[in-house]
mmCIF file of C-alpha atoms in Angstrom:
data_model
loop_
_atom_site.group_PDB
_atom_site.id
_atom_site.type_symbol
_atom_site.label_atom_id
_atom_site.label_comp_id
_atom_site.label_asym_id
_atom_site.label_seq_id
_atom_site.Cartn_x
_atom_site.Cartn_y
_atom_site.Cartn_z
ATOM 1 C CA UNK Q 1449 -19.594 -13.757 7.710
ATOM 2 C CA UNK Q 1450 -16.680 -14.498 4.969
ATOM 3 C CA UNK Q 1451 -16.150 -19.010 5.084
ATOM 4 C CA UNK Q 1452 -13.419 -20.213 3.143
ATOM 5 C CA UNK Q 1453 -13.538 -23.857 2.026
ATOM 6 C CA UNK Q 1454 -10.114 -26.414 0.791
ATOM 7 C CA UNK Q 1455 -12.007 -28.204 -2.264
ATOM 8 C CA UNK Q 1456 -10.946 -32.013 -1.414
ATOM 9 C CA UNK Q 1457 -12.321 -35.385 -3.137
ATOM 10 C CA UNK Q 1458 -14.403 -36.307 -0.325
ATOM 11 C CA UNK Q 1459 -16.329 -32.916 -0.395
ATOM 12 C CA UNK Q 1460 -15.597 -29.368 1.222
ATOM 13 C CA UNK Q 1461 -13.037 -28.822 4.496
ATOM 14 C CA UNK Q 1462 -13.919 -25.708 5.847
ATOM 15 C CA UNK Q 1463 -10.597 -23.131 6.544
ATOM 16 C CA UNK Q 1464 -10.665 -22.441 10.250
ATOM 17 C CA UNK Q 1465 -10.783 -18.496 10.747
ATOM 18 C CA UNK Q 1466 -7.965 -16.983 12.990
ATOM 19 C CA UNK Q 1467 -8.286 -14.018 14.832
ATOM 20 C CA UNK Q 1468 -7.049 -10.606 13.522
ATOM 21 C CA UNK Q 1469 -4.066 -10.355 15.977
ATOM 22 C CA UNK Q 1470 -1.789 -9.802 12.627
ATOM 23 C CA UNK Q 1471 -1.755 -5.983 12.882
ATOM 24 C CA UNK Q 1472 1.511 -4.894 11.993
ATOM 25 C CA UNK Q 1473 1.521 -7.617 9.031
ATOM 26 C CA UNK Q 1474 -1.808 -6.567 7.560
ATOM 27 C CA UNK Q 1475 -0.325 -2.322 8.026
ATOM 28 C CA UNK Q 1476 2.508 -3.639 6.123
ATOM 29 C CA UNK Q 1477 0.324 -5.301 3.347
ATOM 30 C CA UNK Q 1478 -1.720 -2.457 3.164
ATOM 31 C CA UNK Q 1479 0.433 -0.116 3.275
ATOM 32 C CA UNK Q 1480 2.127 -1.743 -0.184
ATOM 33 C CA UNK Q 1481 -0.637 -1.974 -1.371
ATOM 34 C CA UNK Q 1482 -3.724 0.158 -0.928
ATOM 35 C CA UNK Q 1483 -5.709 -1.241 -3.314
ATOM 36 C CA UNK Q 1484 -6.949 -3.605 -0.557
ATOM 37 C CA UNK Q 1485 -8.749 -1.642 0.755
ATOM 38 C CA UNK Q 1486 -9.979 0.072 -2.510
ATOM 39 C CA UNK Q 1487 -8.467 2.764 -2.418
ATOM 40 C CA UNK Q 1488 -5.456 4.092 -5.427
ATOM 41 C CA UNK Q 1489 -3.426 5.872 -3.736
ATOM 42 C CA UNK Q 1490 -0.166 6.146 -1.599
ATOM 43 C CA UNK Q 1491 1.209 5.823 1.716
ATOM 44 C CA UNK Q 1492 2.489 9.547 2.960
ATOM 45 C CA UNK Q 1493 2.934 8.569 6.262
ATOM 46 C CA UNK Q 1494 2.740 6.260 9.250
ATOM 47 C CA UNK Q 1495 1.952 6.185 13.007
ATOM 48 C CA UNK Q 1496 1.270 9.771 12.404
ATOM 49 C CA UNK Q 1497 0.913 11.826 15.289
ATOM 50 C CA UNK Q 1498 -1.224 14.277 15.654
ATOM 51 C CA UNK Q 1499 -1.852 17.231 17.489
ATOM 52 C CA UNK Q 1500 -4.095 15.196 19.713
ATOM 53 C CA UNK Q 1501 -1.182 13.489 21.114
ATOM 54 C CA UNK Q 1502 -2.595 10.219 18.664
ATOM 55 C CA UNK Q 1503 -1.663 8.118 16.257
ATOM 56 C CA UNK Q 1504 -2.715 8.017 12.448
ATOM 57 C CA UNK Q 1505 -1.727 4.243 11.806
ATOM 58 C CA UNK Q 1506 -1.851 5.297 7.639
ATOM 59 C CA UNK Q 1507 -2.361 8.120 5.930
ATOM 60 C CA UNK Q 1508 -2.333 8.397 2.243
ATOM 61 C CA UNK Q 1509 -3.033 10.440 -0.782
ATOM 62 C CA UNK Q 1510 -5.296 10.039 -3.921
ATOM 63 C CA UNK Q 1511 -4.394 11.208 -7.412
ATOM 64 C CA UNK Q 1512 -6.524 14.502 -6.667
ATOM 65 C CA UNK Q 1513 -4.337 15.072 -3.372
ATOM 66 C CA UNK Q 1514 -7.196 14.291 -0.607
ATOM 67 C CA UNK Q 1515 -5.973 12.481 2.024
ATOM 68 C CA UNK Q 1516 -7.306 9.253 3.372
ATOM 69 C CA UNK Q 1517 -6.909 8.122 6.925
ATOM 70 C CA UNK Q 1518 -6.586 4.285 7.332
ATOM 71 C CA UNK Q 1519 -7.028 2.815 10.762
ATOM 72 C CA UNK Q 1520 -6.789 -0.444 12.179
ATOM 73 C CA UNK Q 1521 -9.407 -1.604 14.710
ATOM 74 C CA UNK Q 1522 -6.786 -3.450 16.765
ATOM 75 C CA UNK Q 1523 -8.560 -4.104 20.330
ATOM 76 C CA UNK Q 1524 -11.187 -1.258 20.226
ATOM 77 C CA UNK Q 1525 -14.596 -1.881 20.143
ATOM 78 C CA UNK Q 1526 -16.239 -1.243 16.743
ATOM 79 C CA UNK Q 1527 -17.985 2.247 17.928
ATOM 80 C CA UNK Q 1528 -14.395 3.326 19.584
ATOM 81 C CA UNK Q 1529 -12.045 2.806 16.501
ATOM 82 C CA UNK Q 1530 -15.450 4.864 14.462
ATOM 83 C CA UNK Q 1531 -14.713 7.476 16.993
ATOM 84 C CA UNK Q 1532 -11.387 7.449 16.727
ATOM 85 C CA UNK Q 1533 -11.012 7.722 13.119
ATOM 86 C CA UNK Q 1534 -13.653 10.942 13.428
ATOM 87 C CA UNK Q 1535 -11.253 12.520 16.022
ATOM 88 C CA UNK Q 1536 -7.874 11.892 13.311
ATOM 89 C CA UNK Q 1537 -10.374 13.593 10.602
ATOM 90 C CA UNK Q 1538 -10.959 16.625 13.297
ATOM 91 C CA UNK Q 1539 -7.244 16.715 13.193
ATOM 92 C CA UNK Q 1540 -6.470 16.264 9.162
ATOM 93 C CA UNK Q 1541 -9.328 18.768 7.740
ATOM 94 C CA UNK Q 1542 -7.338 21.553 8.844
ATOM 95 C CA UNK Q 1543 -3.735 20.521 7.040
ATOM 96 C CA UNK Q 1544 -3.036 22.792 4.992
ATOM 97 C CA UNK Q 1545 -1.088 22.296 1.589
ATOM 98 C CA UNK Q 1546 2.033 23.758 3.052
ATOM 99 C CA UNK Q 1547 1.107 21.350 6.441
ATOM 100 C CA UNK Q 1548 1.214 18.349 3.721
ATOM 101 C CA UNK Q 1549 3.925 19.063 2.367
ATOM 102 C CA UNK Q 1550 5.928 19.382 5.909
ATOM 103 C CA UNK Q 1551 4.398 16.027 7.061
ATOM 104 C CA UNK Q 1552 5.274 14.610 4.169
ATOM 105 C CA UNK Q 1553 8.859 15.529 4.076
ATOM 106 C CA UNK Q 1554 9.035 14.638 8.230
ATOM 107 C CA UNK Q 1555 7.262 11.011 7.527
ATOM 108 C CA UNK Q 1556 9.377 9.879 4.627
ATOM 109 C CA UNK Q 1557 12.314 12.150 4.555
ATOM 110 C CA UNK Q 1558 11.360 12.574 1.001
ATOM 111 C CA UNK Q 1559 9.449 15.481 -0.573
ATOM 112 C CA UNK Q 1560 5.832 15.239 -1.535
ATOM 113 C CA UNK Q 1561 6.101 16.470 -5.298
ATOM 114 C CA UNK Q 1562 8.692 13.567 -5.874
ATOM 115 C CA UNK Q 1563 6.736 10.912 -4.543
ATOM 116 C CA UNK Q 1564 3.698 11.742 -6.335
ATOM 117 C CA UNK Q 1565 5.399 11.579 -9.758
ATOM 118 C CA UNK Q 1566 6.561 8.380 -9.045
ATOM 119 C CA UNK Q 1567 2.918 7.112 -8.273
ATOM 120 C CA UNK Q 1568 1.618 9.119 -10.934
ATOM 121 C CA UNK Q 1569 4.550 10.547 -13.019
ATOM 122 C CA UNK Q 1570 3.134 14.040 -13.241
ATOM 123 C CA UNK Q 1571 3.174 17.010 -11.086
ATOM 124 C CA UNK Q 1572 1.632 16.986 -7.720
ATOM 125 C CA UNK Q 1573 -1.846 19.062 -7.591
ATOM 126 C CA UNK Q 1574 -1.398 22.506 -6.134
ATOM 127 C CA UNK Q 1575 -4.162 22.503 -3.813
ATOM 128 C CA UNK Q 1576 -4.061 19.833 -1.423
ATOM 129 C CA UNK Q 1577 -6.441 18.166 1.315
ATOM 130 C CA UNK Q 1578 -9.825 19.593 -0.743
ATOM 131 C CA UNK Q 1579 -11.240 16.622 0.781
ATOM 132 C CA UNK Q 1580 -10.446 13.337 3.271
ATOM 133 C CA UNK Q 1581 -11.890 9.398 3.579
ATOM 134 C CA UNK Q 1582 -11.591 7.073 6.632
ATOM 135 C CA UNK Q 1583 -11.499 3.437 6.074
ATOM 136 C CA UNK Q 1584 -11.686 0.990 9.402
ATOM 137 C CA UNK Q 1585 -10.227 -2.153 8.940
ATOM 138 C CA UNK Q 1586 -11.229 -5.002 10.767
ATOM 139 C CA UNK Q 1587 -12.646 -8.271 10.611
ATOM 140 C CA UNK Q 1588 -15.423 -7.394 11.784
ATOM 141 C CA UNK Q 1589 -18.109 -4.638 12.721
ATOM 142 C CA UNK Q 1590 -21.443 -4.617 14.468
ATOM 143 C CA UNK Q 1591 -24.522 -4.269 12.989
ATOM 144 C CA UNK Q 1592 -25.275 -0.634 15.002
ATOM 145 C CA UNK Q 1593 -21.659 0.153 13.852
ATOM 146 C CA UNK Q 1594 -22.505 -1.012 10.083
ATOM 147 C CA UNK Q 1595 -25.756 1.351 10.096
ATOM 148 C CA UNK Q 1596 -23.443 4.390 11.642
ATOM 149 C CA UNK Q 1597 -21.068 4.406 9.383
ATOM 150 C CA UNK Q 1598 -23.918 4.127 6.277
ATOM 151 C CA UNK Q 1599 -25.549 6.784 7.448
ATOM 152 C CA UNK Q 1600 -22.645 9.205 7.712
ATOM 153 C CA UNK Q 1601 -21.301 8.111 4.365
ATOM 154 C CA UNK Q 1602 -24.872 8.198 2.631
ATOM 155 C CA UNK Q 1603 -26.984 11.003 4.382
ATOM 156 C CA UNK Q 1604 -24.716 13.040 5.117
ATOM 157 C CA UNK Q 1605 -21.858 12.472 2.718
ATOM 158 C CA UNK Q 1606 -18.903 11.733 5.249
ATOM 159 C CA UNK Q 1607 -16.444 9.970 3.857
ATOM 160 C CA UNK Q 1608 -16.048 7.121 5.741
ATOM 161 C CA UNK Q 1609 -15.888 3.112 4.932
ATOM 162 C CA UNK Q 1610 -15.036 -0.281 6.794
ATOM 163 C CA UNK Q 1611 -12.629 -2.905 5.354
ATOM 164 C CA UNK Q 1612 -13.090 -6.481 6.287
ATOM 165 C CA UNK Q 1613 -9.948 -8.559 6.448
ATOM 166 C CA UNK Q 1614 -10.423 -12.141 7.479
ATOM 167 C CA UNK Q 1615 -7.152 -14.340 7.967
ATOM 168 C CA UNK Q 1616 -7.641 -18.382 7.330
ATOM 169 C CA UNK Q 1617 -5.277 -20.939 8.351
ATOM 170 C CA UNK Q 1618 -5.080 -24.841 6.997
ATOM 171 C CA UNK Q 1619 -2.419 -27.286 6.645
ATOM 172 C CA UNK Q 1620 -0.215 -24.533 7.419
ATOM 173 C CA UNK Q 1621 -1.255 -22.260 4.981
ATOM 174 C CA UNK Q 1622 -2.794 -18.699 5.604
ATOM 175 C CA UNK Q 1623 -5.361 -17.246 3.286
ATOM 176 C CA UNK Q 1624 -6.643 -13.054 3.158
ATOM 177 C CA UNK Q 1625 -9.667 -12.694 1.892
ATOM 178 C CA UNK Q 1626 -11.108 -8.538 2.086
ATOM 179 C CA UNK Q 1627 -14.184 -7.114 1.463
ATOM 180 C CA UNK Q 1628 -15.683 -3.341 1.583
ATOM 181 C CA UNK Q 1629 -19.134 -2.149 3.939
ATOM 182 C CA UNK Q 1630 -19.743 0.235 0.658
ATOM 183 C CA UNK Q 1631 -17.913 0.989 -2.739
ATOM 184 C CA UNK Q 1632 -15.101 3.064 -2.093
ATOM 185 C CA UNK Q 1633 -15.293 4.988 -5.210
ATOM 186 C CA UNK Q 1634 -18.834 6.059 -3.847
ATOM 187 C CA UNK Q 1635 -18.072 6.618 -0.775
ATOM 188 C CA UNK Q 1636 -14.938 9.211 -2.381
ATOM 189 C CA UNK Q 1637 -17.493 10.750 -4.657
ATOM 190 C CA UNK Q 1638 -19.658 11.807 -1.997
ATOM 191 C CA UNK Q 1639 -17.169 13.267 0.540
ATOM 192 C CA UNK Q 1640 -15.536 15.553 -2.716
ATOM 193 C CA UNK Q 1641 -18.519 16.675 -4.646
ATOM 194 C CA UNK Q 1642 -19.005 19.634 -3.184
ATOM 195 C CA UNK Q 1643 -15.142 20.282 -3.201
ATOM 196 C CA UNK Q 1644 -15.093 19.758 -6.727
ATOM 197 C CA UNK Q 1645 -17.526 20.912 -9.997
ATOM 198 C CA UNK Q 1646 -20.510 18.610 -11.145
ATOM 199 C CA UNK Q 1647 -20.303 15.684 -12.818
ATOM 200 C CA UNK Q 1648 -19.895 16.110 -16.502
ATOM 201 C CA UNK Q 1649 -22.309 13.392 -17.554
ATOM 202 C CA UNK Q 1650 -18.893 12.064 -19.447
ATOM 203 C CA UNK Q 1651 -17.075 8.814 -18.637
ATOM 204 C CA UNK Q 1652 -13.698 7.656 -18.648
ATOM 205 C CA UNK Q 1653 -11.970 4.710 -18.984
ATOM 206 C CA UNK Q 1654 -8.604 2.959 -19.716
ATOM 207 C CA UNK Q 1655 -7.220 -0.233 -20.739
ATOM 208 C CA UNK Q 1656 -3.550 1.230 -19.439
ATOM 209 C CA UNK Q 1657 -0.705 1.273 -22.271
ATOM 210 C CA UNK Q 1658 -0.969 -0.451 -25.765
ATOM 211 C CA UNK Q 1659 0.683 -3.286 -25.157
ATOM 212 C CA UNK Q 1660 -1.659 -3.714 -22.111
ATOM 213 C CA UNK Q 1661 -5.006 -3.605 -24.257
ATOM 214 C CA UNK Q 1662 -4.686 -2.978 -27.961
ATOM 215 C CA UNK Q 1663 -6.564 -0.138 -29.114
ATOM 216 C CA UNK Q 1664 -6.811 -1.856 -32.709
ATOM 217 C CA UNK Q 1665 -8.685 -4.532 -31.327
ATOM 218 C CA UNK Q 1666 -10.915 -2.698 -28.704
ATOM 219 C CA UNK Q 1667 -12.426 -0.133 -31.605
ATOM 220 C CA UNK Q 1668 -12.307 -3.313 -34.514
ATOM 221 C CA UNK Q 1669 -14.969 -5.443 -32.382
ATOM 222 C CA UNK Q 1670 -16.608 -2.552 -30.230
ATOM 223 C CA UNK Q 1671 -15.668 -3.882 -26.593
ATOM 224 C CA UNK Q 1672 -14.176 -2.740 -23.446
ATOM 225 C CA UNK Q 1673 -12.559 -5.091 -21.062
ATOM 226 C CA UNK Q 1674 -10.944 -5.402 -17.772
ATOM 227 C CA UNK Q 1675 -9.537 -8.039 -15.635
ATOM 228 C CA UNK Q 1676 -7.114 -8.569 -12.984
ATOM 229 C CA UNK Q 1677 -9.257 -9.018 -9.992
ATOM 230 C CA UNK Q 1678 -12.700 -7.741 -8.704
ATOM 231 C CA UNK Q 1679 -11.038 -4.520 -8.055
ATOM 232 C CA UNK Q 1680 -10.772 -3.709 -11.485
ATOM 233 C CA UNK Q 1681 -13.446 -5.495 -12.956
ATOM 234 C CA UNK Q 1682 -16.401 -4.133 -10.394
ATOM 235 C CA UNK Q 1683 -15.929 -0.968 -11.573
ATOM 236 C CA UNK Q 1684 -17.139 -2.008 -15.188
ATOM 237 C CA UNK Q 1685 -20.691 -2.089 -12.944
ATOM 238 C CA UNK Q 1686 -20.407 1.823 -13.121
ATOM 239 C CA UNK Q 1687 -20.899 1.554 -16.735
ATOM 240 C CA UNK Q 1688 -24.920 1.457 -17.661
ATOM 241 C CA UNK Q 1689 -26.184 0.643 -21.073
ATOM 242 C CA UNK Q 1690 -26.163 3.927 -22.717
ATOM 243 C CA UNK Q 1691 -23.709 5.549 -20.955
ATOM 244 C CA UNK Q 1692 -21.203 7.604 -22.960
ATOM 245 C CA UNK Q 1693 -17.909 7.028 -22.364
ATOM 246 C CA UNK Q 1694 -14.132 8.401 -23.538
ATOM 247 C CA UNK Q 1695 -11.112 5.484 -23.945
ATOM 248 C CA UNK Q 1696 -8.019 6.922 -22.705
ATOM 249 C CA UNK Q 1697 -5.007 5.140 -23.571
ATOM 250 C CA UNK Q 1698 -1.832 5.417 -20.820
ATOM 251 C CA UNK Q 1699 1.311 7.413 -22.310
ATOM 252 C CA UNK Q 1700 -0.473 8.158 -25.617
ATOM 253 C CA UNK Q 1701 -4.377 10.192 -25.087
ATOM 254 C CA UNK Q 1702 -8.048 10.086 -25.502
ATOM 255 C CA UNK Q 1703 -8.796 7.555 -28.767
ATOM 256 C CA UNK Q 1704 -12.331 6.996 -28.637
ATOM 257 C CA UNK Q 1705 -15.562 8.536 -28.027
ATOM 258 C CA UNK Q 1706 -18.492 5.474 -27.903
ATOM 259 C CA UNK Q 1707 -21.616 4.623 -25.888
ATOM 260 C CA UNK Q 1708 -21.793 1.501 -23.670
ATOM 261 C CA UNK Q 1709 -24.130 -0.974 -25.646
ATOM 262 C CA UNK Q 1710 -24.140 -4.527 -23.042
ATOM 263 C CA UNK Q 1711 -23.513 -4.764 -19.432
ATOM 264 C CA UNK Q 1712 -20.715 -6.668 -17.892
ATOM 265 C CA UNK Q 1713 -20.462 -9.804 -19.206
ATOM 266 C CA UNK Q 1714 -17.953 -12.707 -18.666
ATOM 267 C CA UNK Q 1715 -15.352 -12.743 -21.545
ATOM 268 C CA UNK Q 1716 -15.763 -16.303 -21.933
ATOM 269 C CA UNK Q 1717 -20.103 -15.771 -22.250
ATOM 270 C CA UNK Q 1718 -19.194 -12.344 -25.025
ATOM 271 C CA UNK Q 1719 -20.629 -11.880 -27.970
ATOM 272 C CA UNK Q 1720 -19.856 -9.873 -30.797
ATOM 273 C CA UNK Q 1721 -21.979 -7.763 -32.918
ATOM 274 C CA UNK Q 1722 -21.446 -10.554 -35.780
ATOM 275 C CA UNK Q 1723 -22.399 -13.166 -33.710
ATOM 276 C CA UNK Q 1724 -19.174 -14.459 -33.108
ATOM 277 C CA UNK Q 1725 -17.994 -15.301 -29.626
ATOM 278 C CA UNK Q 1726 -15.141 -13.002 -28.470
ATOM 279 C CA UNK Q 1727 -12.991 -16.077 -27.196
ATOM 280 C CA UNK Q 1728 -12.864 -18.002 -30.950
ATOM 281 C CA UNK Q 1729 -11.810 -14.522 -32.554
ATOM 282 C CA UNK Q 1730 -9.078 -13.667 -29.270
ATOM 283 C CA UNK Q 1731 -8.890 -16.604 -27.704
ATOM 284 C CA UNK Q 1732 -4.697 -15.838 -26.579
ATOM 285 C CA UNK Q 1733 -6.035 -12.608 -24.714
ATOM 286 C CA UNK Q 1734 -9.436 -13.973 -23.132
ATOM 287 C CA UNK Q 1735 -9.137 -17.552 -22.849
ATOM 288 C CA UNK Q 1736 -7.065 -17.483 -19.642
ATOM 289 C CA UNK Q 1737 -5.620 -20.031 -16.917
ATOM 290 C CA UNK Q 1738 -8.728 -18.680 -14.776
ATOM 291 C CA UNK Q 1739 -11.695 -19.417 -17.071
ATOM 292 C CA UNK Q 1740 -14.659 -18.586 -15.654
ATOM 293 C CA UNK Q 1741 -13.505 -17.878 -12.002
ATOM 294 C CA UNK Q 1742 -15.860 -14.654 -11.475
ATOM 295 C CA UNK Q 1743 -13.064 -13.418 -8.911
ATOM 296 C CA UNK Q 1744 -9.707 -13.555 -11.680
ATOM 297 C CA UNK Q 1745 -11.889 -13.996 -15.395
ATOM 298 C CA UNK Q 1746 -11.328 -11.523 -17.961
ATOM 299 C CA UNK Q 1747 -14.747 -8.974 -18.657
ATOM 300 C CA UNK Q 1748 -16.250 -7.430 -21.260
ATOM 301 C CA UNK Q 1749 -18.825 -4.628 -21.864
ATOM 302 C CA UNK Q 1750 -19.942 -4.054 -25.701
ATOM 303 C CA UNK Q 1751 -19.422 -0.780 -27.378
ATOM 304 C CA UNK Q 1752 -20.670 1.769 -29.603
ATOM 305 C CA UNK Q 1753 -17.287 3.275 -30.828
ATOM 306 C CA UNK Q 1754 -19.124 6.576 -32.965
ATOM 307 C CA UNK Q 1755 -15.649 8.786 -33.057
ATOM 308 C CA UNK Q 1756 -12.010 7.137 -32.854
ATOM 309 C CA UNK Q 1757 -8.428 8.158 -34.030
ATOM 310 C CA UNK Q 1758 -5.478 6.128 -34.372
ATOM 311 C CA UNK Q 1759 -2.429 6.652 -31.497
ATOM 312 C CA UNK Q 1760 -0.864 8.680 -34.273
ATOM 313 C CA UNK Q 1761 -3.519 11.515 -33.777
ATOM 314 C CA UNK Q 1762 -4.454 11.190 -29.880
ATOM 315 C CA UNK Q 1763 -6.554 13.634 -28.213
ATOM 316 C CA UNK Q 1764 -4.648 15.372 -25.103
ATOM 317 C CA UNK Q 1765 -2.642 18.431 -23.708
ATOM 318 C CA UNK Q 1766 -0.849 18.937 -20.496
ATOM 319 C CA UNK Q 1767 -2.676 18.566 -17.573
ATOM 320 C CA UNK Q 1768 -5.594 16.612 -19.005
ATOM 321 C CA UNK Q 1769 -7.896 14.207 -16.620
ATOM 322 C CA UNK Q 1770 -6.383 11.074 -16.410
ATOM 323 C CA UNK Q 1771 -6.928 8.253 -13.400
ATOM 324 C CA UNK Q 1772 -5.523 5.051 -12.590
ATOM 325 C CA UNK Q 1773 -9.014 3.498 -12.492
ATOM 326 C CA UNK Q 1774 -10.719 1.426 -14.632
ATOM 327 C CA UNK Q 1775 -14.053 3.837 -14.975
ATOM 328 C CA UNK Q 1776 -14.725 6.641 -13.278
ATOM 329 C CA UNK Q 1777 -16.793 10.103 -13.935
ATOM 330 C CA UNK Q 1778 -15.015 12.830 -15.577
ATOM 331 C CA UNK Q 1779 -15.614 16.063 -13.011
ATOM 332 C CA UNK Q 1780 -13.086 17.968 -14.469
ATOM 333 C CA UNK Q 1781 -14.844 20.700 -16.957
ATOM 334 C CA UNK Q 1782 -11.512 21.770 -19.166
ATOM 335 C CA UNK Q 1783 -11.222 17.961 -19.947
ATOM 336 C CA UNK Q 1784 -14.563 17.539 -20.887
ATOM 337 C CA UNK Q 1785 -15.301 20.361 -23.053
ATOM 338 C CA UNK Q 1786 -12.054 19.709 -24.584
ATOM 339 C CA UNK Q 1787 -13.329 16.075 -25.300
ATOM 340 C CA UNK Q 1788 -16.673 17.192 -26.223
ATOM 341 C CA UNK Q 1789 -15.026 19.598 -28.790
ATOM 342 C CA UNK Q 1790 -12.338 17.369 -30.581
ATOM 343 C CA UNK Q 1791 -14.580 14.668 -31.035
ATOM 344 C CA UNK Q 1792 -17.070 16.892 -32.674
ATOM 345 C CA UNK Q 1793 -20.379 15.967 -29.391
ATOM 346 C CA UNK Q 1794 -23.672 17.707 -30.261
ATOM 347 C CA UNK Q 1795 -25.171 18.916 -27.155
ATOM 348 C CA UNK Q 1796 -27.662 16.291 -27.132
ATOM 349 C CA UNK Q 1797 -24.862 13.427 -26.937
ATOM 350 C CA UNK Q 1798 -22.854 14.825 -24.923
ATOM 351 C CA UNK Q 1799 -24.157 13.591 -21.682
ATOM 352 C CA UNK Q 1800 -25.229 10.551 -19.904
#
C-alpha cells in the first residue's frame, strides 16, 4: 500500500489517505492527460454508451489507432468493475473503422482524422481498432483480482491493466500519487502482436526536437538520456546492454544507428568513455533543481554510436515509424529494412 510522508524537523508526519470518492476530478485529470495511466494516447470519447445500454467512462486512441477503454472502479467491487470492463471490450472489438469514425464525430462533434493530427500531426491510420487495452483505475484491487487480471494479460495476452490512484490530504493540501499492476507498454505489446508483424529485433528511440536534446552532443559523448518523470525514464529499462537501437530526432529523421553499451544510470552517477563525469562536461543540461530525486533526475544510458549523419542528411520518407515514446520496438518491417539499408546493417548486426 502507497504511504506518503511531510518531511518535518522533528522526523516524518505521515499524509493521511482519503478515500477515492473524487471520480469525476480524477476522469477529468485523466482524461487531460493519459499519460497517468501510461498510456499516449487521446481521449475520443466519454460516458460512451454502448450497445449494452452501458457506459464507457473513457475511451481513447493510441498512435496505431487501437482503442483503449479506461474505467473507473467507482463503488464496484474489484471483480465487478474487471467484469465490466470485459463486457465494454465485448462491445468495442467489433467497431469497425467506419464505427470509429461515427463515434468519434458523435462524442466530440469533431472528426477523427483532425484530431489525430493534432495529437500526432500526421494522417490518421487507415485501419482502425486492430487491437484494444482496458485499464481499471482504482485505489485499490484485491489480491484474487491482482492474479486475474495477470493472468489474462500474461497467459493469455488480454490486454488488460489496473491503475492505482491514491489521493493524500495534509494541512490542506492534496497529493496524487499513481502506480501501474504491470507495464503498460507490455501489457499493449501483448494484446497487438498478433495484429501486427514480428518484432524487428530494431529499437527506437527519441530525445523529441533539437532544441529538446541536441543531437551534437548525444553522438559527441555516446549517451542517450531521458527525464521528465518515471514515465519517461522507465522505459530506458527496455534498453539491455547490447541492444541495437535507431535515434530518431522529432521534425527532422533517423540520425543514428548505435548499440546500447551501460544500463540506466543516474545522470548525476554517468560516466563517460574518457572518464569524465557527464555532469562536469554538461553540467547546465544534467545538473538540475531535482538532483538525485530517482522520481524527477535526469538518466543516462551509454552508447555505441557506429553510423550517424548530421540533421542536414536525415534518414526518413513519408509515413516512416515514429512514436511519442521514449523506447519502444520497431514492428513495422518498411521502417526497418529501410533503416537497416541506409545505414549500411550487415545481417549479423542487424538484430537484437
Amino acid at each position: 500500500m502507497t504511504r506518503l510522508f511531510r518531511i518535518t524537523e522533528q522526523g516524518l508526519v505521515a499524509s493521511r489517505r482519503k478515500p477515492l470518492d473524487l471520480e469525476s476530478r480524477i476522469e477529468d485529470w485523466v482524461a487531460q492527460d493519459l499519460s497517468l495511466v501510461g498510456v499516449d494516447g487521446f481521449v475520443i470519447g466519454r460516458q460512451v454508451v454502448t450497445d449494452h445500454g452501458t457506459r464507457i467512462d473513457l475511451l481513447a486512441m493510441d498512435e496505431d489507432g487501437n482503442l483503449i477503454i479506461i474505467e473507473l472502479k467507482r463503488d464496484r467491487s474489484p471483480r465487478d468493475i474487471v467484469g465490466q470492463v470485459l463486457d465494454y471490450a465485448s462491445w468495442v472489438r467489433h467497431l469497425t473503422t467506419k464505427d470509429v469514425h461515427d463515434l468519434v464525430r458523435t462524442a466530440t462533434g469533431r472528426s477523427l482524422p483532425d484530431l489525430y493530427r493534432d495529437r500526432y500531426g500526421k494522417a490518421v491510420p487507415e485501419t482502425l481498432n486492430a487491437s484494444h487495452q482496458m485499464i481499471v483505475v482504482a485505489s485499490e484491487v484485491d489480491e484474487a483480482t491482482k492474479r486475474i487480471i495477470e493472468y489474462l494479460s500474461e497467459e493469455h495476452d488480454v490486454g488488460i491493466n489496473a491503475s492505482f490512484f491514491n489521493i493524500f490530504g495534509d494541512q490542506g493540501h492534496e497529493w496524487l500519487t499513481t502506480d501501474s499492476l504491470l507495464d503498460q507498454e507490455e501489457v499493449k505489446d501483448r494484446a497487438v502482436k498478433k495484429a501486427r508483424a514480428p518484432w524487428s529485433g530494431l529499437y527506437y528511440v527519441t530525445g523529441g526536437a533539437e532544441e529538446d536534446r541536441p543531437w551534437e552532443e548525444l553522438r559527441q559523448h555516446g549517451i542517450f538520456t531521458a527525464d521528465g518523470g518515471r514515465h519517461y525514464t522507465n522505459q530506458l529499462d527496455r534498453l539491455e546492454v547490447g541492444a541495437p537501437i535507431f535515434y530518431y530526432q522529432k521534425k527532422t529523421g533517423y540520425l543514428g544507428y548505435g548499440r546500447v553499451t551501460t544500463a540506466k544510470t543516474l545522470a548525476s552517477d554517468f560516466v563517460l568513455a574518457d572518464g569524465r563525469k557527464l555532469t562536469d562536461v554538461l553540467p547546465t543540461r544534467y545538473l538540475t533543481q531535482f538532483g538525485d530525486d530517482p522520481d524527477r533526475a535526469a538518466y543516462v544510458v551509454g552508447v555505441d554510436w557506429r553510423r550517424t549523419y548530421p540533421r542536414s542528411e536525415a534518414k526518413t520518407y513519408q509515413g516512416i515509424f515514429a512514436n511519442q515514446a521514449i523506447a519502444c520496438k520497431i514492428y513495422d518491417q518498411q521502417t526497418a529494412d529501410f533503416l537497416r539499408e541506409q545505414f549500411g546493417l550487415r545481417a549479423d548486426e542487424a538484430t537484437a
